[in-house]
GROMACS .gro file of C-alpha atoms in nm:
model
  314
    1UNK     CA    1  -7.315   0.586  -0.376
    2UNK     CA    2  -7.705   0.575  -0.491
    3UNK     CA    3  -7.934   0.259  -0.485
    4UNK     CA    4  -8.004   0.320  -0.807
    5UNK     CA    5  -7.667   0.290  -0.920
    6UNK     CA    6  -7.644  -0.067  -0.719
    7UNK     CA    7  -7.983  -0.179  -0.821
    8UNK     CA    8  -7.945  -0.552  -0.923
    9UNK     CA    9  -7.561  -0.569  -0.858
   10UNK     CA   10  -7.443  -0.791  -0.523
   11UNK     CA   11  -7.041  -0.873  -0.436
   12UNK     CA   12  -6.979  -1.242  -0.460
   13UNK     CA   13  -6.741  -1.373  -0.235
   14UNK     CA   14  -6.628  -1.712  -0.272
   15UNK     CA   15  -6.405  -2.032  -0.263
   16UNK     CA   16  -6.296  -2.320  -0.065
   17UNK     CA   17  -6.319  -2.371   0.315
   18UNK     CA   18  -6.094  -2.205   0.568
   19UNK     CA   19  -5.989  -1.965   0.231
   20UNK     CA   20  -6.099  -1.674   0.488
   21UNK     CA   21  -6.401  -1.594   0.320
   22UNK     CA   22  -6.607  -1.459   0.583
   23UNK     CA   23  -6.279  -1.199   0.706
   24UNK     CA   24  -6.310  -1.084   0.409
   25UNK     CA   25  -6.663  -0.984   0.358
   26UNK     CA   26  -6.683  -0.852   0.722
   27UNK     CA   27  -6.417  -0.618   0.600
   28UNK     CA   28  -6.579  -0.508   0.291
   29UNK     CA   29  -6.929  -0.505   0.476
   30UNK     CA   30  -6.726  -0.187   0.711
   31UNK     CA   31  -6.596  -0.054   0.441
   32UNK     CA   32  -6.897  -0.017   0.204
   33UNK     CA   33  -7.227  -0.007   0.430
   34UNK     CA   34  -7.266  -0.398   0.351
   35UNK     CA   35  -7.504  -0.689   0.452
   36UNK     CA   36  -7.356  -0.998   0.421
   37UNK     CA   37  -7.563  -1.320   0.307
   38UNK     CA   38  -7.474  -1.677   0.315
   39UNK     CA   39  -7.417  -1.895   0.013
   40UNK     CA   40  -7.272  -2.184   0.211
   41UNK     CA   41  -7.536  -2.449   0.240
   42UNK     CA   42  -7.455  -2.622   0.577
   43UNK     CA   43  -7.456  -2.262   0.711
   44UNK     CA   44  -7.792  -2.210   0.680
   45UNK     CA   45  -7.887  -2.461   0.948
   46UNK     CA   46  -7.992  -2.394   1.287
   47UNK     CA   47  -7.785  -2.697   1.483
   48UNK     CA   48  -7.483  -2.664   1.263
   49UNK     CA   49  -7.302  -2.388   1.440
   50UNK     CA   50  -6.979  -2.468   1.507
   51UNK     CA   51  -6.889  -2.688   1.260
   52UNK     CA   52  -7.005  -2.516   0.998
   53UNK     CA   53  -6.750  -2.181   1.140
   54UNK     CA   54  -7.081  -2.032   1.119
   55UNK     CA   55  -7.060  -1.625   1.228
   56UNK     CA   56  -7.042  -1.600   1.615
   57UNK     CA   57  -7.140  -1.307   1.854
   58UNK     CA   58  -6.949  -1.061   1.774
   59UNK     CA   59  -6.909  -1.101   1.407
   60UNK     CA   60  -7.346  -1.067   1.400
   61UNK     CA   61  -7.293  -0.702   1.628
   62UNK     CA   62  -7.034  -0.575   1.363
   63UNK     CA   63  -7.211  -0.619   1.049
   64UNK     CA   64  -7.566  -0.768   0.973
   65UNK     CA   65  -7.570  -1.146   0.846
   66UNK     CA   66  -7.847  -1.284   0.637
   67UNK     CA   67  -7.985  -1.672   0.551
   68UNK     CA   68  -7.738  -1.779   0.864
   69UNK     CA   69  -7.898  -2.064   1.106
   70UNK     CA   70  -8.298  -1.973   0.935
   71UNK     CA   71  -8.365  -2.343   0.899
   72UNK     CA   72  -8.371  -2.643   1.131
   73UNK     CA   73  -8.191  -2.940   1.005
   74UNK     CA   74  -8.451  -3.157   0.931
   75UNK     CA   75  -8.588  -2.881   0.701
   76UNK     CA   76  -8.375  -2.948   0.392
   77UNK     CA   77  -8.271  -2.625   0.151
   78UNK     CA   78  -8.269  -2.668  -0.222
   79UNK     CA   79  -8.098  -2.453  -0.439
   80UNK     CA   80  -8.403  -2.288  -0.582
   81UNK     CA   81  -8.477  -2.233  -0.184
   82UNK     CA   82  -8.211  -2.098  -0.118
   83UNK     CA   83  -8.219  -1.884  -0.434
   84UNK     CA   84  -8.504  -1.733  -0.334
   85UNK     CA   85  -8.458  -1.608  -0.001
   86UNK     CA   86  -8.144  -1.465  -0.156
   87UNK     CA   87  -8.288  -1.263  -0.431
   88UNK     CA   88  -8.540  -1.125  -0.137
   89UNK     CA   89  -8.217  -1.049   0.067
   90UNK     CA   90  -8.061  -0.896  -0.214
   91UNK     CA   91  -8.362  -0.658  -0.268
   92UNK     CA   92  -8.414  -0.575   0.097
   93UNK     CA   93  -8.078  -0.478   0.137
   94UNK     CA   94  -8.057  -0.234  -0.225
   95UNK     CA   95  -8.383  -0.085  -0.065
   96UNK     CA   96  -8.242   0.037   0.250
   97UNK     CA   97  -7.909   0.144   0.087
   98UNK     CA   98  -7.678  -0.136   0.198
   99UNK     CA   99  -7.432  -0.321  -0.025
  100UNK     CA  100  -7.555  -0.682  -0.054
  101UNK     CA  101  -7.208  -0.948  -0.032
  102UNK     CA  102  -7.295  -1.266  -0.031
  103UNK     CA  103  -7.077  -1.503   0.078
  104UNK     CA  104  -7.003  -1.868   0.097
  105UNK     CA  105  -6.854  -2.218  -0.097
  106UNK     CA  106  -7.138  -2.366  -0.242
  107UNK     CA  107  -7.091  -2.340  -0.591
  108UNK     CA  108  -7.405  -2.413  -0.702
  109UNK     CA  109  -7.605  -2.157  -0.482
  110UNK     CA  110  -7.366  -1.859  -0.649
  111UNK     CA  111  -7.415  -2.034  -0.984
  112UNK     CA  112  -7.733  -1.961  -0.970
  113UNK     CA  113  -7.735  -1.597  -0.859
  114UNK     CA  114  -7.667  -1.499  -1.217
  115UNK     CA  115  -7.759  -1.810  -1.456
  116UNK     CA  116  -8.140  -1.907  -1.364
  117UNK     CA  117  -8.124  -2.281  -1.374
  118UNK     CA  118  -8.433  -2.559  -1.476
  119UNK     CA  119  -8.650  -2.572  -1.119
  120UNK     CA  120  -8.774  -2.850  -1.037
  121UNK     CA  121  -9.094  -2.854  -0.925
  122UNK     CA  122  -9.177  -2.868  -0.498
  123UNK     CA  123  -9.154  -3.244  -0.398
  124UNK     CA  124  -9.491  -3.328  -0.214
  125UNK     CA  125  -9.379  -3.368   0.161
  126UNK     CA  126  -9.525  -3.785   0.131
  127UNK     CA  127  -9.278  -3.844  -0.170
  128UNK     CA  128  -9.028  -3.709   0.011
  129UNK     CA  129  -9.078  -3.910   0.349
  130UNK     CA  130  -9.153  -4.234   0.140
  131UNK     CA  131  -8.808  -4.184  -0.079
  132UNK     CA  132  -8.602  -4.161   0.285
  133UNK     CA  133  -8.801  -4.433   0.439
  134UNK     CA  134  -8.740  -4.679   0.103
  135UNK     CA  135  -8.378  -4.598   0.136
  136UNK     CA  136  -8.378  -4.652   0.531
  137UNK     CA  137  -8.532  -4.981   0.474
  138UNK     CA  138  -8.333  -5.135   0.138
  139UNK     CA  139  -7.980  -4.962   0.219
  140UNK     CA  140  -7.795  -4.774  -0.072
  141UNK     CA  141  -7.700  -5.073  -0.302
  142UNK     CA  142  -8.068  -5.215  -0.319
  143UNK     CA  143  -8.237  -4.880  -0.314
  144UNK     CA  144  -7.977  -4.750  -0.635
  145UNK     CA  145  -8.076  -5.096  -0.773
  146UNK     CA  146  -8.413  -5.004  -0.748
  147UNK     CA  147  -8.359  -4.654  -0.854
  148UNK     CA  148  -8.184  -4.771  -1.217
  149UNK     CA  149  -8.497  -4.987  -1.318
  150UNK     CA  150  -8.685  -4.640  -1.205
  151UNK     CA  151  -8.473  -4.410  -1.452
  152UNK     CA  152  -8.245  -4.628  -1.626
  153UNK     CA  153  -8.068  -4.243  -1.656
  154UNK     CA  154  -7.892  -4.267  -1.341
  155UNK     CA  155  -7.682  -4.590  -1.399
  156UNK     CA  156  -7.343  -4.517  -1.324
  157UNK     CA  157  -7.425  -4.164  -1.258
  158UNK     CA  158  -7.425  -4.158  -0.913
  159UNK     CA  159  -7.179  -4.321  -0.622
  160UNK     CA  160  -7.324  -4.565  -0.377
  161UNK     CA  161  -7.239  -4.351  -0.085
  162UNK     CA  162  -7.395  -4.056  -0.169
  163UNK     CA  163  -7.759  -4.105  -0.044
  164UNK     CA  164  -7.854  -3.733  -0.109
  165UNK     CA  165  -7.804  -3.799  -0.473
  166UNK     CA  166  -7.990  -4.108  -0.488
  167UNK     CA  167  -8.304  -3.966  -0.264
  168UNK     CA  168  -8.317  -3.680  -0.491
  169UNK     CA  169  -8.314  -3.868  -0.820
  170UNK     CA  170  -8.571  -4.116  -0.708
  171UNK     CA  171  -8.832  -3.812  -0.550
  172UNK     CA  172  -8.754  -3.614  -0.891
  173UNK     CA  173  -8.855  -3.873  -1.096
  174UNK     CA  174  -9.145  -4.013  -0.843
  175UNK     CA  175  -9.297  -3.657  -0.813
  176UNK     CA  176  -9.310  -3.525  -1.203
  177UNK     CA  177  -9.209  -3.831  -1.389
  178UNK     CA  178  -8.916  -3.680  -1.535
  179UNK     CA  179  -8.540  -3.742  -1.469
  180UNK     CA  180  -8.322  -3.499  -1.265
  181UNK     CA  181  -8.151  -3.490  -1.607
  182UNK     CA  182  -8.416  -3.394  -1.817
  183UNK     CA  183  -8.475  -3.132  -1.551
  184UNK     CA  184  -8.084  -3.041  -1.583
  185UNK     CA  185  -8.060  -3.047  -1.950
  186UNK     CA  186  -8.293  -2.761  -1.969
  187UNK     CA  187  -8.096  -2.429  -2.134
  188UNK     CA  188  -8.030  -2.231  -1.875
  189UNK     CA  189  -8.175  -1.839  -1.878
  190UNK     CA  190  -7.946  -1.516  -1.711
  191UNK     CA  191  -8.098  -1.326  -1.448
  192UNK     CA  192  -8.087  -0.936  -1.415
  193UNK     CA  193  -7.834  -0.966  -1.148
  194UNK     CA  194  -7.476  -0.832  -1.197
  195UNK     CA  195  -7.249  -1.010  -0.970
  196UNK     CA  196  -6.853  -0.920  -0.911
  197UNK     CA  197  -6.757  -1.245  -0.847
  198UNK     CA  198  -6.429  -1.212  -0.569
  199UNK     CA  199  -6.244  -1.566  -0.552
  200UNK     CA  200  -6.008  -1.671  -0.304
  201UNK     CA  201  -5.781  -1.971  -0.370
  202UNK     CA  202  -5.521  -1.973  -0.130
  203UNK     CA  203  -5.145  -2.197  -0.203
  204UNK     CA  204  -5.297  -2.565  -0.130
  205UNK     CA  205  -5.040  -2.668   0.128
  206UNK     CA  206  -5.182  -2.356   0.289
  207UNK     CA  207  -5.503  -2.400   0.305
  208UNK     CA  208  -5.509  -2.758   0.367
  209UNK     CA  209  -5.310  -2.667   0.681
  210UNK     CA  210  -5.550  -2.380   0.758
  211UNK     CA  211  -5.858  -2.701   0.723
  212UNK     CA  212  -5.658  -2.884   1.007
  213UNK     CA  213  -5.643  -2.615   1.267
  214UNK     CA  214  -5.982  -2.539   1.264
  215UNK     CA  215  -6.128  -2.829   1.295
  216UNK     CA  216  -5.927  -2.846   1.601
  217UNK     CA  217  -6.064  -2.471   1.699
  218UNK     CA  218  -6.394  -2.677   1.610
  219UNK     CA  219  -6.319  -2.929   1.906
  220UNK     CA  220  -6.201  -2.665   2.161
  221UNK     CA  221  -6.501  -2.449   2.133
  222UNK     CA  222  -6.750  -2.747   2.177
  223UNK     CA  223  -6.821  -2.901   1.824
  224UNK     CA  224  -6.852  -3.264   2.040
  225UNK     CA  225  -7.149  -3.103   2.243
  226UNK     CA  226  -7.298  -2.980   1.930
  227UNK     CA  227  -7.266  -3.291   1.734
  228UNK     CA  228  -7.377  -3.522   2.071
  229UNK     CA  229  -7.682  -3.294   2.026
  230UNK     CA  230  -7.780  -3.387   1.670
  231UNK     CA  231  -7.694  -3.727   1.726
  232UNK     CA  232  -7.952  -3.710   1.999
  233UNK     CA  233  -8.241  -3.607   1.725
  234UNK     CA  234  -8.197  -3.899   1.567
  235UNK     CA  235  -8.251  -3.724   1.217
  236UNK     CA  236  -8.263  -3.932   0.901
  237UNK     CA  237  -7.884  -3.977   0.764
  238UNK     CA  238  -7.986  -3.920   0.408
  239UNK     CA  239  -8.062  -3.522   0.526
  240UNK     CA  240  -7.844  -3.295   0.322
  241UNK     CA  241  -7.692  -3.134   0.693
  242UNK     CA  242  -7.603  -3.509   0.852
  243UNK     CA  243  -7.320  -3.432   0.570
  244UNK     CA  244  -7.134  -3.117   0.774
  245UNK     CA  245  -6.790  -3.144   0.747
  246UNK     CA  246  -6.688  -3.362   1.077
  247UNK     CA  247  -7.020  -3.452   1.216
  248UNK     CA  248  -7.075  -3.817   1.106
  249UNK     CA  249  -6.682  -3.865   1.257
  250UNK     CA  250  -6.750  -3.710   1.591
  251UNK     CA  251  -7.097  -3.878   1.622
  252UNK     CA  252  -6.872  -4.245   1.591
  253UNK     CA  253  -6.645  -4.126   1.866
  254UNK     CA  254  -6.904  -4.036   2.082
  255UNK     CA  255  -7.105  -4.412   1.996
  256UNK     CA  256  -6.715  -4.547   2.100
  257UNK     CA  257  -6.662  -4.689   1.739
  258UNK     CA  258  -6.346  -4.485   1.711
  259UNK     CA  259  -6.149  -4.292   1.980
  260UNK     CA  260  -6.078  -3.921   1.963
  261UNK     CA  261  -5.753  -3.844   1.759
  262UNK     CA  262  -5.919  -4.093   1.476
  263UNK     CA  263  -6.216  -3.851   1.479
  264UNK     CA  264  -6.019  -3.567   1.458
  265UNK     CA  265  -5.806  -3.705   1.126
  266UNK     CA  266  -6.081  -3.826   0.966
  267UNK     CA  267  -6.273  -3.551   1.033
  268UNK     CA  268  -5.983  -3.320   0.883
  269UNK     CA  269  -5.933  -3.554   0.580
  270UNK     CA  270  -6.305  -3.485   0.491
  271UNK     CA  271  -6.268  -3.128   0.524
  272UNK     CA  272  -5.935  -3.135   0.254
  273UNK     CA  273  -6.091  -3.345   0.039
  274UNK     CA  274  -6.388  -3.091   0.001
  275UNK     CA  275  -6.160  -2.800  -0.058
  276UNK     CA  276  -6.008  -2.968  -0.300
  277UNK     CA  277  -6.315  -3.028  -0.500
  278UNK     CA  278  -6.386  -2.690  -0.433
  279UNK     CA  279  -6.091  -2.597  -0.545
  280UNK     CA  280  -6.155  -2.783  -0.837
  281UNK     CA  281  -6.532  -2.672  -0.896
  282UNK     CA  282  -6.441  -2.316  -0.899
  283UNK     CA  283  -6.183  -2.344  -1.147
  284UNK     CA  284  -6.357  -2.519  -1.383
  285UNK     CA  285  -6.708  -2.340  -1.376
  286UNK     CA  286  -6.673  -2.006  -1.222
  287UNK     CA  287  -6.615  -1.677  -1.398
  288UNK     CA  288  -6.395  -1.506  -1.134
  289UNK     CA  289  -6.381  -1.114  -1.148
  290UNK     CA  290  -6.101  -1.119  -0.936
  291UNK     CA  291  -5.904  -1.387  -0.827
  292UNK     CA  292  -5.654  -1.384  -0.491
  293UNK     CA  293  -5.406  -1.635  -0.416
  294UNK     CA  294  -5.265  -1.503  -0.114
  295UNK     CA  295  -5.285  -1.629   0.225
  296UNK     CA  296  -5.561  -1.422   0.485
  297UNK     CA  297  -5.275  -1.198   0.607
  298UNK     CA  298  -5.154  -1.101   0.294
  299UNK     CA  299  -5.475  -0.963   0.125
  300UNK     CA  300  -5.487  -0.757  -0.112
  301UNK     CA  301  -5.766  -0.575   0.048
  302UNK     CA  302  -5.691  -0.241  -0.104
  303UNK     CA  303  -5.694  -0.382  -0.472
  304UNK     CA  304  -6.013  -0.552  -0.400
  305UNK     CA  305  -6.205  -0.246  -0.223
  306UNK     CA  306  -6.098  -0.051  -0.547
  307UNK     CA  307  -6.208  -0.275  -0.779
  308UNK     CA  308  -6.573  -0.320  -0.576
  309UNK     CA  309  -6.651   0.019  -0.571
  310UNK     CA  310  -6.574   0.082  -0.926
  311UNK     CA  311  -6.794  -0.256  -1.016
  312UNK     CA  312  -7.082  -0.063  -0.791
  313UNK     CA  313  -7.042   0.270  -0.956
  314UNK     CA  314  -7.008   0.168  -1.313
   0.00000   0.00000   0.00000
C-alpha cells in the first residue's frame, strides 16, 4: 500500500475506558505497519503512568507509540496542543510509510482531528499563574462568584467542582477579552484529514466490571507509589492531570482521611461514571465508521482489518 494512497487518512480508534482500546490498535499496528498515537489526555503525562493504563514495556518494543508521557504534569495540554503534535505525528508517520492509528477517549482531541475548531489564542504564562493563584486563594464558590460578574456568560454554565472549567473561563476571558463562548460559537472549518473512525462500546455491565478490575490491577502494580509521588510535588489541584481517574482518592488514603477499600470504591465509582459519559459523548457527537459492541475477546478483528484496509486503499 503507497503513501500516497494514505496521504491525509489516519485510523481512529476510540471509546470509553477499559473498552480495550489500546489491544486493539496494537493489533492493527502488526497487522498494517502502524504507529500508534495517543488521543487520551491524561496519557500524555509523564507521572501518570499507571493510572492512566498508559502502554508499558513491552507494548512500546512491539509497535511504536507516539504523544505517550511527552509532558510533565504541571505542563498542561490544550486541545489545540495536543492537535498539533498530532497532525506532526500524523505526517511523520505517512512519510516513512507507516499507518498512523491514533488512539484514545478524549472526545474532544479526535473531534478535532477532522473538524478544525475556534483556537483560542496562547494564555500568557502570568494570566495563567494569577487565574490558579485567585482560585487557590478565594476557593471555587467565591472565585465562580467572581468569575460571573467577569463574563456574566458563564452563570449556570459551569459546576462548582470543576475548577478546570472555571480557571479556563476566567484566563480566556482575562487574556483576549472574549468569552470561551464567543470563542466556541465560532463555525467550525473541516480539515484535509480523512479519519475511519473505529468505536468500541462494549455491553455496560461489562465494561463497568472491566473499570473495577483494573483499577485493582492499578493498585497491584504500584498506582499508591505513583500517586504518593505526585502528591509529593505538591502541584496546583486545579491542573487538568490532578483529575486522573483515582489519584485524588488514593492521595486521601495515603493523608489517612479514608482507609484503603474506601479508596479503592471511590476510586472505581469515578472511573464508571466517566465511561458512562463517555459512553454518552460518543453517542451523541461522534460519526462512528464502525461500531463494535462486543466484549475484548470477542472482536471482530477480521471485519475491522477488512474494512481498514479498504478505507486506506480507497
Amino acid at each position: 500500500m503507497s503513501s500516497e494512497k494514505r496521504k491525509n487518512k489516519c485510523i481512529v480508534i476510540c471509546g470509553p475506558t477499559a473498552s480495550g482500546k489500546s489491544d486493539l490498535a496494537i493489533t492493527l499496528a502488526q497487522e498494517l505497519g502502524g504507529e500508534i498515537i495517543n488521543a487520551d489526555s491524561m496519557q500524555i503525562y509523564k507521572e501518570l503512568e499507571i493510572l492512566t493504563s498508559r502502554p508499558d514495556r513491552n507494548d512500546l518494543k512491539t509497535v511504536p507509540h507516539k504523544l505517550f508521557g511527552i509532558r510533565k504534569i504541571i505542563n498542561p495540554c490544550s486541545v489545540s496542543i495536543w492537535d498539533n503534535l498530532a497532525q506532526k505525528a500524523i505526517e511523520n508517520a505517512v512519510s516513512r510509510g507507516c499507518v498512523p492509528i491514533v488512539c484514545g477517549g478524549t472526545g474532544m482531541y479526535i473531534k478535532y482531528l477532522s473538524t478544525k475548531l475556534a483556537t483560542v489564542p496562547n494564555i500568557p504564562a502570568d494570566v495563567r499563574l494569577m487565574t490558579r493563584e485567585k482560585l487557590m486563594k478565594l476557593g471555587n464558590e467565591k472565585f465562580y462568584q467572581e468569575l460571573v460578574k467577569l463574563d456574566p456568560q458563564m452563570e449556570g454554565k459551569i459546576p462548582l467542582g470543576d475548577s478546570q472549567r472555571l480557571v479556563r473561563a476566567w484566563e480566556v476571558f482575562e487574556a483576549t477579552g472574549k468569552s470561551v463562548f464567543t470563542w466556541q460559537a465560532v463555525t467550525p472549518s473541516k480539515t484535509d484529514l480523512t479519519v475511519c473512525n473505529i468505536l468500541l462500546m462494549p455491553d455496560r455491565e461489562f465494561l463497568y466490571a472491566s473499570c473495577d478490575r483494573r483499577f485493582l490491577g492499578f493498585v497491584d502494580k504500584g498506582a499508591l507509589n505513583e500517586a504518593k509521588t505526585i502528591r509529593d510535588l505538591e502541584l496546583d489541584p486545579s491542573l487538568p492531570g490532578m483529575k486522573a481517574l483515582g489519584l485524588l482518592q488514593l492521595i486521601d488514603y495515603l493523608e489517612g482521611k479514608i482507609n484503603l477499600d474506601a479508596a479503592i470504591e471511590r476510586a472505581q465509582q469515578k472511573t464508571r461514571n466517566y465511561a458512562k459519559r463517555q459512553m454518552t459523548w460518543f453517542r451523541n457527537q461522534l460519526n462512528s465508521d464502525y461500531t463494535d459492541h462486543s466484549p475484548h475477546t470477542g472482536r471482530h478483528i477480521s471485519d475491522i482489518l477488512q474494512m481498514v484496509i479498504k478505507f486506506l486503499k480507497a
